[in-house]
């Protein structure tokens, strides 16, 4: 989706933190989501944040939202090889229509 | 039990053929979707059904026809297949049209047109 953009690729070492960034243009977005796609599988919902929140933490995952800059990030602490996948951010409008970014491929090196 | 299941998982067919992809969800959701994922991994909404009624129909050739016989099923029929239809097609479901629930995705159908 052109109005949701992500960098294509991120490579980190096992044990480091990963930060995946996303920008969007539509300020009417009510919820923002992070999905994970492993090879040959569908998208799995990781976490989401309501647009009036700045931060949400869920175990190793931290989502930061800068609504003014329309910037969303996903931080994965202590990244493991099993975290290697494609990560999609998505924005949802009031009708629950999701628009996805192009995905960021995370590669975790042992 | 698989929450959103699609069949077949792989489909290889010749240009000009007609094919169908089936989707079923056992989550009790009332909204279902079809997304197309191209070779660059971009996901584009194709159709959305809420309580068996079409609510989103993006710019998709009319060779693609969705059918929802009941709330738990949303099938996709494609006529006169073209090379450009090759992609992974994902079915998804959600509860209602309220934001915040996200979608539950199937594992995808990889369609290859030769």
Tab-separated table of N, CA and C in Angstrom, chain A residues 24-62:
chain	number	residue	atom	x	y	z
A	24	UNK	N	2.896	6.213	7.822
A	24	UNK	CA	1.611	6.178	7.139
A	24	UNK	C	1.158	7.610	6.897
A	25	UNK	N	0.221	7.769	5.992
A	25	UNK	CA	-0.177	9.129	5.627
A	25	UNK	C	-1.572	9.503	6.128
A	26	UNK	N	-2.421	8.501	6.361
A	26	UNK	CA	-3.817	8.806	6.697
A	26	UNK	C	-3.971	8.985	8.204
A	27	UNK	N	-4.207	10.203	8.637
A	27	UNK	CA	-4.291	10.476	10.076
A	27	UNK	C	-5.602	9.995	10.693
A	28	UNK	N	-6.537	9.531	9.856
A	28	UNK	CA	-7.811	9.046	10.408
A	28	UNK	C	-7.707	7.617	10.919
A	29	UNK	N	-6.530	7.010	10.808
A	29	UNK	CA	-6.349	5.625	11.261
A	29	UNK	C	-6.691	5.509	12.737
A	30	UNK	N	-7.507	4.525	13.065
A	30	UNK	CA	-7.915	4.356	14.452
A	30	UNK	C	-7.047	3.344	15.195
A	31	UNK	N	-6.649	2.288	14.498
A	31	UNK	CA	-5.770	1.287	15.079
A	31	UNK	C	-4.612	1.034	14.120
A	32	UNK	N	-3.485	0.680	14.711
A	32	UNK	CA	-2.332	0.302	13.896
A	32	UNK	C	-1.850	-1.061	14.380
A	33	UNK	N	-1.453	-1.892	13.437
A	33	UNK	CA	-1.197	-3.296	13.711
A	33	UNK	C	0.200	-3.706	13.244
A	34	UNK	N	0.702	-4.742	13.893
A	34	UNK	CA	1.888	-5.425	13.395
A	34	UNK	C	1.553	-6.897	13.194
A	35	UNK	N	1.852	-7.383	11.992
A	35	UNK	CA	1.651	-8.779	11.643
A	35	UNK	C	3.004	-9.401	11.286
A	36	UNK	N	3.094	-10.707	11.501
A	36	UNK	CA	4.298	-11.467	11.170
A	36	UNK	C	3.937	-12.541	10.157
A	37	UNK	N	4.749	-12.679	9.111
A	37	UNK	CA	4.519	-13.727	8.130
A	37	UNK	C	5.768	-14.584	8.000
A	38	UNK	N	5.640	-15.836	8.372
A	38	UNK	CA	6.733	-16.786	8.197
A	38	UNK	C	6.608	-17.424	6.823
A	39	UNK	N	7.708	-17.986	6.303
A	39	UNK	CA	7.679	-18.545	4.936
A	39	UNK	C	6.557	-19.564	4.757
A	40	UNK	N	5.799	-19.399	3.698
A	40	UNK	CA	4.740	-20.343	3.354
A	40	UNK	C	3.527	-20.277	4.262
A	41	UNK	N	3.436	-19.264	5.097
A	41	UNK	CA	2.320	-19.177	6.043
A	41	UNK	C	1.544	-17.883	5.840
A	42	UNK	N	0.394	-17.830	6.498
A	42	UNK	CA	-0.394	-16.608	6.472
A	42	UNK	C	0.147	-15.585	7.456
A	43	UNK	N	-0.536	-14.459	7.564
A	43	UNK	CA	-0.114	-13.412	8.475
A	43	UNK	C	-0.672	-13.676	9.860
A	44	UNK	N	0.184	-13.489	10.845
A	44	UNK	CA	-0.197	-13.720	12.231
A	44	UNK	C	-0.186	-12.382	12.962
A	45	UNK	N	-1.287	-12.041	13.616
A	45	UNK	CA	-1.341	-10.788	14.347
A	45	UNK	C	-0.414	-10.844	15.558
A	46	UNK	N	0.526	-9.889	15.637
A	46	UNK	CA	1.442	-9.825	16.773
A	46	UNK	C	0.904	-8.915	17.867
A	47	UNK	N	0.544	-7.719	17.479
A	47	UNK	CA	0.090	-6.733	18.444
A	47	UNK	C	-0.576	-5.594	17.698
A	48	UNK	N	-1.265	-4.747	18.453
A	48	UNK	CA	-1.873	-3.577	17.843
A	48	UNK	C	-1.895	-2.459	18.868
A	49	UNK	N	-2.091	-1.245	18.395
A	49	UNK	CA	-2.124	-0.091	19.287
A	49	UNK	C	-3.227	0.843	18.822
A	50	UNK	N	-3.955	1.372	19.765
A	50	UNK	CA	-4.995	2.337	19.453
A	50	UNK	C	-4.342	3.687	19.190
A	51	UNK	N	-4.925	4.471	18.351
A	51	UNK	CA	-4.268	5.684	17.871
A	51	UNK	C	-4.099	6.761	18.937
A	52	UNK	N	-4.782	6.620	20.089
A	52	UNK	CA	-4.590	7.634	21.129
A	52	UNK	C	-3.548	7.202	22.172
A	53	UNK	N	-2.857	6.083	21.880
A	53	UNK	CA	-1.790	5.606	22.757
A	53	UNK	C	-0.434	5.962	22.160
A	54	UNK	N	0.568	6.078	23.041
A	54	UNK	CA	1.929	6.340	22.579
A	54	UNK	C	2.770	5.081	22.545
A	55	UNK	N	2.451	4.173	23.438
A	55	UNK	CA	3.307	3.007	23.584
A	55	UNK	C	2.481	1.827	24.078
A	56	UNK	N	2.897	0.652	23.646
A	56	UNK	CA	2.296	-0.570	24.167
A	56	UNK	C	3.398	-1.619	24.258
A	57	UNK	N	3.450	-2.305	25.407
A	57	UNK	CA	4.476	-3.334	25.582
A	57	UNK	C	3.803	-4.677	25.800
A	58	UNK	N	4.352	-5.682	25.154
A	58	UNK	CA	3.816	-7.030	25.279
A	58	UNK	C	4.989	-7.982	25.226
A	59	UNK	N	5.472	-8.383	26.406
A	59	UNK	CA	6.630	-9.276	26.534
A	59	UNK	C	7.823	-8.679	25.792
A	60	UNK	N	8.334	-9.342	24.764
A	60	UNK	CA	9.531	-8.824	24.085
A	60	UNK	C	9.208	-7.719	23.066
A	61	UNK	N	7.934	-7.462	22.864
A	61	UNK	CA	7.531	-6.515	21.832
A	61	UNK	C	7.164	-5.169	22.453
A	62	UNK	N	7.675	-4.099	21.862
A	62	UNK	CA	7.290	-2.748	22.252
A	62	UNK	C	6.874	-1.994	21.002
